[in-house]
PDB file of C-alpha atoms in Angstrom:
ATOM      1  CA  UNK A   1      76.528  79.264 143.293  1.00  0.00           C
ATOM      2  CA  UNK A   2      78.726  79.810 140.439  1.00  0.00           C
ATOM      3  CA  UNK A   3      82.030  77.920 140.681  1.00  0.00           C
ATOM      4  CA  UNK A   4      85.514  79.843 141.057  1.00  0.00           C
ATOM      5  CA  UNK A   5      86.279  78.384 137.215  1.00  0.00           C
ATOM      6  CA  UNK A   6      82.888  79.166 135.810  1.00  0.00           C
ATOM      7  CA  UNK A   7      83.556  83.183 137.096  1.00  0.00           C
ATOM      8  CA  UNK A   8      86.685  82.823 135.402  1.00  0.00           C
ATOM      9  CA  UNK A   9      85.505  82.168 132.190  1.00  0.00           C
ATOM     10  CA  UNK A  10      82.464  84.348 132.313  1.00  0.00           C
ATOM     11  CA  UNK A  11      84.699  87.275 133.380  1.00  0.00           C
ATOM     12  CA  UNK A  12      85.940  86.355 129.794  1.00  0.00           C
ATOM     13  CA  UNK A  13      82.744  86.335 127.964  1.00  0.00           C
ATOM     14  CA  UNK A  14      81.883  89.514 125.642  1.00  0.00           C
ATOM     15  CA  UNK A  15      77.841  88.582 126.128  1.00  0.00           C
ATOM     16  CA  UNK A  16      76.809  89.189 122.504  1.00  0.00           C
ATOM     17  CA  UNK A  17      73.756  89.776 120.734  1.00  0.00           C
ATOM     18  CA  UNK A  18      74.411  91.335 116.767  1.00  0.00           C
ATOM     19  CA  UNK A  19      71.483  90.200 115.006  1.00  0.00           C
ATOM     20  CA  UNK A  20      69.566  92.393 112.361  1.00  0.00           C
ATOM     21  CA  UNK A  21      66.450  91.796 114.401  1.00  0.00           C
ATOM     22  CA  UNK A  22      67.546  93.460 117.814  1.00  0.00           C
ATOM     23  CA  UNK A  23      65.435  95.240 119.971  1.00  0.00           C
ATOM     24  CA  UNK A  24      66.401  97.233 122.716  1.00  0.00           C
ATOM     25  CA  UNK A  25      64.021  95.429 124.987  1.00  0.00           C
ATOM     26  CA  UNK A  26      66.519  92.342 123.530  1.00  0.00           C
ATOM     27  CA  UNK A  27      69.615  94.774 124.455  1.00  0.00           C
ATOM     28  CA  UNK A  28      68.556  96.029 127.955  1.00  0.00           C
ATOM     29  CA  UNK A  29      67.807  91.979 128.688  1.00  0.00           C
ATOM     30  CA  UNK A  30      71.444  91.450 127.508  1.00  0.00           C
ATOM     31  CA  UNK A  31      72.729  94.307 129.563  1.00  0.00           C
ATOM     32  CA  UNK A  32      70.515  93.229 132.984  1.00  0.00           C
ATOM     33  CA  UNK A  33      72.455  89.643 132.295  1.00  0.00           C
ATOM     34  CA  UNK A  34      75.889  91.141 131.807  1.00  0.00           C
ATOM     35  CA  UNK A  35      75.824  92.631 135.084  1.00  0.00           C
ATOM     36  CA  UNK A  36      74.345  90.232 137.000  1.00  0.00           C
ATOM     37  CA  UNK A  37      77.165  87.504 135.905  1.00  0.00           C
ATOM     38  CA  UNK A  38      79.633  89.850 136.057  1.00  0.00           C
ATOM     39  CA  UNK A  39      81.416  89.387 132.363  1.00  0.00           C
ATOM     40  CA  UNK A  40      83.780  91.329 130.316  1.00  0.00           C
ATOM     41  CA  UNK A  41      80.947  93.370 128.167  1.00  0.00           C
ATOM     42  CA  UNK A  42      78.399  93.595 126.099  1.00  0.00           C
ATOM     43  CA  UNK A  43      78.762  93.818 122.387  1.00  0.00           C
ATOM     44  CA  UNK A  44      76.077  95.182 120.691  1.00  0.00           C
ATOM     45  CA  UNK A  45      75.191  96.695 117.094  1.00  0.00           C
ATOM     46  CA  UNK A  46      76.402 100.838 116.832  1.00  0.00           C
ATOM     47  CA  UNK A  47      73.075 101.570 117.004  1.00  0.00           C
ATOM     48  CA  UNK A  48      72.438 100.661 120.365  1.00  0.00           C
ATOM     49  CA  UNK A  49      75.573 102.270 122.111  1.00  0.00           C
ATOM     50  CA  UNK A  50      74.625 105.560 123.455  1.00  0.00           C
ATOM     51  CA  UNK A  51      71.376 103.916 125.154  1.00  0.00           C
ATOM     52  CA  UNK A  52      73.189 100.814 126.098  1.00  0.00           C
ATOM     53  CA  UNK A  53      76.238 102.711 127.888  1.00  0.00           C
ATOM     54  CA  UNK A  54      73.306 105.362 129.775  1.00  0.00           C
ATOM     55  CA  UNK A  55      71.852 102.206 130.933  1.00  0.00           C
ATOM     56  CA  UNK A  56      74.950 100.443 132.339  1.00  0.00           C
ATOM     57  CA  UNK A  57      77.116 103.535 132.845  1.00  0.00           C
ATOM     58  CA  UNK A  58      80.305 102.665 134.344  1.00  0.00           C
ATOM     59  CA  UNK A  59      78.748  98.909 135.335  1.00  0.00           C
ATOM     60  CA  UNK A  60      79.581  97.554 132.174  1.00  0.00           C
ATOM     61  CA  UNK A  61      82.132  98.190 129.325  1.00  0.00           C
ATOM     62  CA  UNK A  62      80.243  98.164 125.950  1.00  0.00           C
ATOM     63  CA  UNK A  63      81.440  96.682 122.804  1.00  0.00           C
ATOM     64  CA  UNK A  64      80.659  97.401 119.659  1.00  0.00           C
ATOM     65  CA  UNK A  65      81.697  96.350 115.638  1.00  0.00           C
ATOM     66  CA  UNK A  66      82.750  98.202 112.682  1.00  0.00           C
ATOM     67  CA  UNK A  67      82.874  97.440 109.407  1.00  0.00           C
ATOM     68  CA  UNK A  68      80.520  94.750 110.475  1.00  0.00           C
ATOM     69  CA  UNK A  69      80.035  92.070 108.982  1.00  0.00           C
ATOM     70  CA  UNK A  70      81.424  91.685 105.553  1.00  0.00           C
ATOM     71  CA  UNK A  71      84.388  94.238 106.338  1.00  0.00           C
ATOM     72  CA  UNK A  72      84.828  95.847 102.850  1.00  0.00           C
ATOM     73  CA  UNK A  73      83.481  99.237 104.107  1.00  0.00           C
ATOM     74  CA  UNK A  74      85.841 102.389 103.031  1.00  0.00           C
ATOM     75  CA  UNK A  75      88.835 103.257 105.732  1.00  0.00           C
ATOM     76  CA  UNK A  76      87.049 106.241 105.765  1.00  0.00           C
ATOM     77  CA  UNK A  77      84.040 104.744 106.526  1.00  0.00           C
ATOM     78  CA  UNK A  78      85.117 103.077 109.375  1.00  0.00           C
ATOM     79  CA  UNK A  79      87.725 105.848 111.137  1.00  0.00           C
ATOM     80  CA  UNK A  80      83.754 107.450 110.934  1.00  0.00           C
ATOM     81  CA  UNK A  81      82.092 104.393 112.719  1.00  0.00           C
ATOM     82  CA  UNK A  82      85.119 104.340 115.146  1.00  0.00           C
ATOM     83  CA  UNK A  83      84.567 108.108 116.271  1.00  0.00           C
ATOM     84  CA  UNK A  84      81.164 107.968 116.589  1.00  0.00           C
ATOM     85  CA  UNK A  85      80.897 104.619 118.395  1.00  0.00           C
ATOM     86  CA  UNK A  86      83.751 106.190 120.723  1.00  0.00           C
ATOM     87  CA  UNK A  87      81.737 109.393 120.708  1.00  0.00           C
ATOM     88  CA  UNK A  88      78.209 107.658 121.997  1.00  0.00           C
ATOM     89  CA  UNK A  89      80.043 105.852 125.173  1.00  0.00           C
ATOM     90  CA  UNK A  90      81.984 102.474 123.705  1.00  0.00           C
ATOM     91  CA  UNK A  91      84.742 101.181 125.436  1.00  0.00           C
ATOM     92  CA  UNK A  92      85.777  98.840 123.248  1.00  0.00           C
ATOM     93  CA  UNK A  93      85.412  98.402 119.230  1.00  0.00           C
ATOM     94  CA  UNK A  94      85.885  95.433 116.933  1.00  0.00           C
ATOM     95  CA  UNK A  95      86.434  95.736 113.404  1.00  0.00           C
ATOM     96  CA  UNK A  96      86.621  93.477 110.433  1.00  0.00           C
ATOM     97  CA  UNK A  97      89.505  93.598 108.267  1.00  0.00           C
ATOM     98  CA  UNK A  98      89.173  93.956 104.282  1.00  0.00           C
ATOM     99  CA  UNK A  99      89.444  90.334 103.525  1.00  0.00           C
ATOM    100  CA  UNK A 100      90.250  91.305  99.538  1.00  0.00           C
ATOM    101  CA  UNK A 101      93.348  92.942 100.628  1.00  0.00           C
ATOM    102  CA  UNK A 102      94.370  89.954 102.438  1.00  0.00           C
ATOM    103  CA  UNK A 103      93.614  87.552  99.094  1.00  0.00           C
ATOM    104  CA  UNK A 104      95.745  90.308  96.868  1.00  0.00           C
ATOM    105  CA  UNK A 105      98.397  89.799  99.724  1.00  0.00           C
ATOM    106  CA  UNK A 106      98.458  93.999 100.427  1.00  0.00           C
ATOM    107  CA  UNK A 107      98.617  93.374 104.436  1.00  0.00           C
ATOM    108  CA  UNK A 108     100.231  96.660 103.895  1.00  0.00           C
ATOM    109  CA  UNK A 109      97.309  98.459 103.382  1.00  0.00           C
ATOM    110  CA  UNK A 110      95.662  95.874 105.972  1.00  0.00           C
ATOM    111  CA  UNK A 111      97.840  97.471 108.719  1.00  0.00           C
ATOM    112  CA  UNK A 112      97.519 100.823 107.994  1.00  0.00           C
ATOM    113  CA  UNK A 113      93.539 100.874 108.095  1.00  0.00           C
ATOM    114  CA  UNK A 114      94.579  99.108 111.512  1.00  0.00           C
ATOM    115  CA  UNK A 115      96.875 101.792 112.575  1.00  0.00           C
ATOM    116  CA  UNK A 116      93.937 104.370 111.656  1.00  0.00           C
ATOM    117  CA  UNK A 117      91.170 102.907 113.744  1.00  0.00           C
ATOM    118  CA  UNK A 118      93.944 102.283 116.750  1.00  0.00           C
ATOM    119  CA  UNK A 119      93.976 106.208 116.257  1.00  0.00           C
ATOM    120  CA  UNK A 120      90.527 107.078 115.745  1.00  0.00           C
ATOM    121  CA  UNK A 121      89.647 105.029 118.821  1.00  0.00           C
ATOM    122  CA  UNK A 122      92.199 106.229 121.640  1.00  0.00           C
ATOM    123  CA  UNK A 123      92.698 104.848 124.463  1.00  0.00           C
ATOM    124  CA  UNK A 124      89.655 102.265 124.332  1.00  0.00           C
ATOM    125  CA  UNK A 125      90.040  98.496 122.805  1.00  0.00           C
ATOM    126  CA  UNK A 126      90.603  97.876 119.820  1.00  0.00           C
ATOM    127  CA  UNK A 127      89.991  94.293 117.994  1.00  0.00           C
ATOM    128  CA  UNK A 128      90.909  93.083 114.996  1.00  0.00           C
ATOM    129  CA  UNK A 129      88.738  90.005 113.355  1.00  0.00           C
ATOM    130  CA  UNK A 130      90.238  88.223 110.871  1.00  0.00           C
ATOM    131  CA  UNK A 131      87.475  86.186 109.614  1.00  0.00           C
ATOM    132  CA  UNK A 132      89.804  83.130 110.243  1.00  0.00           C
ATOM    133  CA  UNK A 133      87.763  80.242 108.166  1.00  0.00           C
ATOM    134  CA  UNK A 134      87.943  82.438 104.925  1.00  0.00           C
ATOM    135  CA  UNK A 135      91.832  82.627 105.443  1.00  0.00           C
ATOM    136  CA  UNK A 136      94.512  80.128 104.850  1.00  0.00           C
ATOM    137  CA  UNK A 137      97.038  78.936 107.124  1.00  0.00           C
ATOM    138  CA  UNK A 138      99.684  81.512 105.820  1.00  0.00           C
ATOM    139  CA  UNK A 139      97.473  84.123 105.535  1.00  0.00           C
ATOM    140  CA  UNK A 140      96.262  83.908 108.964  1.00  0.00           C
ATOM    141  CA  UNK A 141      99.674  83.658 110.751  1.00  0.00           C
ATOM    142  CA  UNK A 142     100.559  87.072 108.897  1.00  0.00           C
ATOM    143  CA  UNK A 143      97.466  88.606 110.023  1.00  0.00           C
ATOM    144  CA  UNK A 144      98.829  87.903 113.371  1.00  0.00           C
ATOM    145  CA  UNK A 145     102.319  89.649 113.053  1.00  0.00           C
ATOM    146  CA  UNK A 146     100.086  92.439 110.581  1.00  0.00           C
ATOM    147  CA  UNK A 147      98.069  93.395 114.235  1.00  0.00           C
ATOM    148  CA  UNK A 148     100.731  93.171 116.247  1.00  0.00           C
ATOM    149  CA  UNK A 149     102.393  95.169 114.039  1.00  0.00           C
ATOM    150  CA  UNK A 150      99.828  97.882 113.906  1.00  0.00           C
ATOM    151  CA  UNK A 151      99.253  98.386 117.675  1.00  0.00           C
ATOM    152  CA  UNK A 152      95.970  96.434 117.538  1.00  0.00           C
ATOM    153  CA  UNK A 153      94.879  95.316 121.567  1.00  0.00           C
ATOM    154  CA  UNK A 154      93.373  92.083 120.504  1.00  0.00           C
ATOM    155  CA  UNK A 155      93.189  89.548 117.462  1.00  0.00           C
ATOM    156  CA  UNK A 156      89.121  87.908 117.010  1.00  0.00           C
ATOM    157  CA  UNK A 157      88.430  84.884 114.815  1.00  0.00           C
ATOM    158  CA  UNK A 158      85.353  85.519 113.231  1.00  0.00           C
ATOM    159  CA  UNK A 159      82.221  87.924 113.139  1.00  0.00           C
ATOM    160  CA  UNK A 160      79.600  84.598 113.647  1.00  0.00           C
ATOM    161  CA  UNK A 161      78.207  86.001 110.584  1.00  0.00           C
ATOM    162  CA  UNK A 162      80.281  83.835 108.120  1.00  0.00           C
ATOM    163  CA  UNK A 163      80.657  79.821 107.213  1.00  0.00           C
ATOM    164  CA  UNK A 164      82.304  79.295 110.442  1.00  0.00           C
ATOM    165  CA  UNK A 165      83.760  80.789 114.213  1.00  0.00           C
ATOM    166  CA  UNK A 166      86.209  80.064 116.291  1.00  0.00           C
ATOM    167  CA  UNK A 167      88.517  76.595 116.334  1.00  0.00           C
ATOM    168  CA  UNK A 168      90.668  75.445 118.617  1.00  0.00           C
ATOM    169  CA  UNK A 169      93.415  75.140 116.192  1.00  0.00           C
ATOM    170  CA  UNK A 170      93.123  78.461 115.363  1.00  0.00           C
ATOM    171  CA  UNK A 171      93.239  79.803 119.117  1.00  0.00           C
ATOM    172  CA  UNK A 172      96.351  77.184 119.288  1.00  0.00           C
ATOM    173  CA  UNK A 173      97.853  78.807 115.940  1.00  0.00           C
ATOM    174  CA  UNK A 174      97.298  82.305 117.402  1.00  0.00           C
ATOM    175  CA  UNK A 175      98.942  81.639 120.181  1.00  0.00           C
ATOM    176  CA  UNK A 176     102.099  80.914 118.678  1.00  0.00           C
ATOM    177  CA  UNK A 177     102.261  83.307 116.175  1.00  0.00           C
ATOM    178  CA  UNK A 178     100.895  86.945 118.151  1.00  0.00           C
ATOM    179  CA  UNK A 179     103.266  89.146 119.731  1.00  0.00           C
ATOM    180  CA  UNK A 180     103.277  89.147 123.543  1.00  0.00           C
ATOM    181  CA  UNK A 181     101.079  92.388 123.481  1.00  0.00           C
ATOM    182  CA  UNK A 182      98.028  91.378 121.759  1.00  0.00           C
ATOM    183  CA  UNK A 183      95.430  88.985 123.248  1.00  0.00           C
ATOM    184  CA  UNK A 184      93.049  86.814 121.888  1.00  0.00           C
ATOM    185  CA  UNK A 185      89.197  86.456 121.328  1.00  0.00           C
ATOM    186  CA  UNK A 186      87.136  83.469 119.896  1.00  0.00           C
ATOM    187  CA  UNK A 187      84.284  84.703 118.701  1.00  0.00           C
ATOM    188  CA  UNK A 188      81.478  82.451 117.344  1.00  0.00           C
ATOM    189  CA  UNK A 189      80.501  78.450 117.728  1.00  0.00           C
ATOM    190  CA  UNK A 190      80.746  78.637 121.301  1.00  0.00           C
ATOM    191  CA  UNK A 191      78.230  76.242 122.633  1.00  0.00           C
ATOM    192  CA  UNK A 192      79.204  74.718 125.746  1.00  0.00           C
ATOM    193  CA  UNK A 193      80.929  75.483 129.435  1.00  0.00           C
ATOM    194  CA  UNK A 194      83.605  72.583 127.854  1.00  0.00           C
ATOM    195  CA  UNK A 195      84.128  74.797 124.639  1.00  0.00           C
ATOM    196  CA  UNK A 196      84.541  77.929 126.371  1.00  0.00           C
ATOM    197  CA  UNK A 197      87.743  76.364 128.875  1.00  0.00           C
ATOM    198  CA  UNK A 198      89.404  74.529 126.199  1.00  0.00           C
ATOM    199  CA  UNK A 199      89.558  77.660 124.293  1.00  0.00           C
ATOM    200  CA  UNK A 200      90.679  79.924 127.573  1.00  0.00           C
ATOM    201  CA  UNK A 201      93.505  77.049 127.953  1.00  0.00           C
ATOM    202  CA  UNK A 202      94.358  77.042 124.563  1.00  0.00           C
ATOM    203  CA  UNK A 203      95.591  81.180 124.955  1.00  0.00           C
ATOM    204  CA  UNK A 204      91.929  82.816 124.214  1.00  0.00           C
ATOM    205  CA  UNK A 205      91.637  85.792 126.446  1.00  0.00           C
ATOM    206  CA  UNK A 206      87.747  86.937 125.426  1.00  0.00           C
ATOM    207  CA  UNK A 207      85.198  84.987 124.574  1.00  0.00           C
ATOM    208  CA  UNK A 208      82.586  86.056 122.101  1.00  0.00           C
ATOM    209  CA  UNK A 209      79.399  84.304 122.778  1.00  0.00           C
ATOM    210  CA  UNK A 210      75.386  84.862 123.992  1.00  0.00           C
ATOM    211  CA  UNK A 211      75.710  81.137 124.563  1.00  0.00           C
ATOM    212  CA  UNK A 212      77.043  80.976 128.190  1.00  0.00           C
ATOM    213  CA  UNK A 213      75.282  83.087 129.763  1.00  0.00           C
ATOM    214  CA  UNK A 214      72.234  81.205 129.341  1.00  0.00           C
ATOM    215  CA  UNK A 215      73.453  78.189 130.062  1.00  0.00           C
ATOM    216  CA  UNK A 216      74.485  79.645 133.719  1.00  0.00           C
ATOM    217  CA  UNK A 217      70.945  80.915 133.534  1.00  0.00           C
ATOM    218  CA  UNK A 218      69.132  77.461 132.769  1.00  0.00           C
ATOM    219  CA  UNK A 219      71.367  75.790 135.512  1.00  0.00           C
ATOM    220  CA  UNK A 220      70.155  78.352 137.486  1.00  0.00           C
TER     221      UNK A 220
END
């Protein structure tokens, strides 16, 4: 039986699977798990949303990405990928931001593609990943006040895609730099039960990780 903390952070977990290779068989799997442990979603590539969220229905919240992975797409682009992931049953959406804005220092422009995919998705979740170990210090604490700023629900380390995920320092520097209406997700390098509480003490409210799961499974 699963322990009163374990549920707690598996009600965290986003139960993830974004690689290339996919399969639905792969996605359904992910799905079946998701609902059996009882976690926060699924996120999942676009392409696998409409099928995914006629599968779960209204067992499961599914998550997908935008702009994924690199983040560079058009705003245009992505207000596009927004609707339609919106459009074929997502609940909740997490884009990357245009790191080359953020090295020019335009978080003006940063914000306001923000503020259009805040619009272009409603009223589901929207989350904001920063790509945290491409940023500096200073350029990660103004991404923080930048999504508060433009309504964004959550603030995400890292796609997994990239040199690195989620620290603890940077769930620690989050914390004290996001406004009291955004949350947090660590996203990527989760490996352990250990990991995954130190980062929900630390001020991480999701978890973004495939990793959990099957270690609750293997106990099992």
């Amino acid at each position: 039986m699963m322990t009163q903390e374990k549920k707690n952070i598996v009600s965290r977990v986003d139960h993830t699977l974004l690689a290339q290779t996919a399969t639905w068989e792969e996605i359904r799997a992910l799905c079946d798990d998701a609902v059996a442990h009882g976690t926060a979603s699924v996120c999942i590539p676009p392409s696998f949303v409409k099928r995914a969220k006629e599968y779960v229905g209204e067992r499961m919240a599914v998550c997908t990405v935008i702009g994924f992975p690199n983040g560079y797409n058009t705003t245009a682009a992505k207000v596009f990928e927004t609707k339609d992931a919106v459009a074929n049953g997502a609940d909740e959406v997490d884009m990357v931001i245009n790191l080359g804005w953020v090295k020019e220092g335009r978080f003006d422009l940063v914000e306001q593609e923000i503020r259009a995919l805040k619009e272009a998705a409603g009223d589901k979740v929207l989350k904001v990943i920063i790509e945290t170990c491409l940023l500096s210090e200073e350029e990660k604490i103004q991404m923080c006040q930048v999504v508060g700023a433009a309504g964004a629900d959550y603030i995400k380390t890292s796609t997994g895609f990239s040199t690195a995920g989620a620290t603890f320092e940077d769930i620690a520097l989050f914390r004290r730099h996001v406004g009291a209406d955004v949350k947090i997700k660590a996203a990527g390098g989760i490996t352990s039960m250990e990991d995954a509480e130190r980062f929900v003490e630390l001020g991480a409210d999701r978890l973004g990780t495939s990793r959990i799961i099957k270690l609750l499974k293997n106990e099992g």
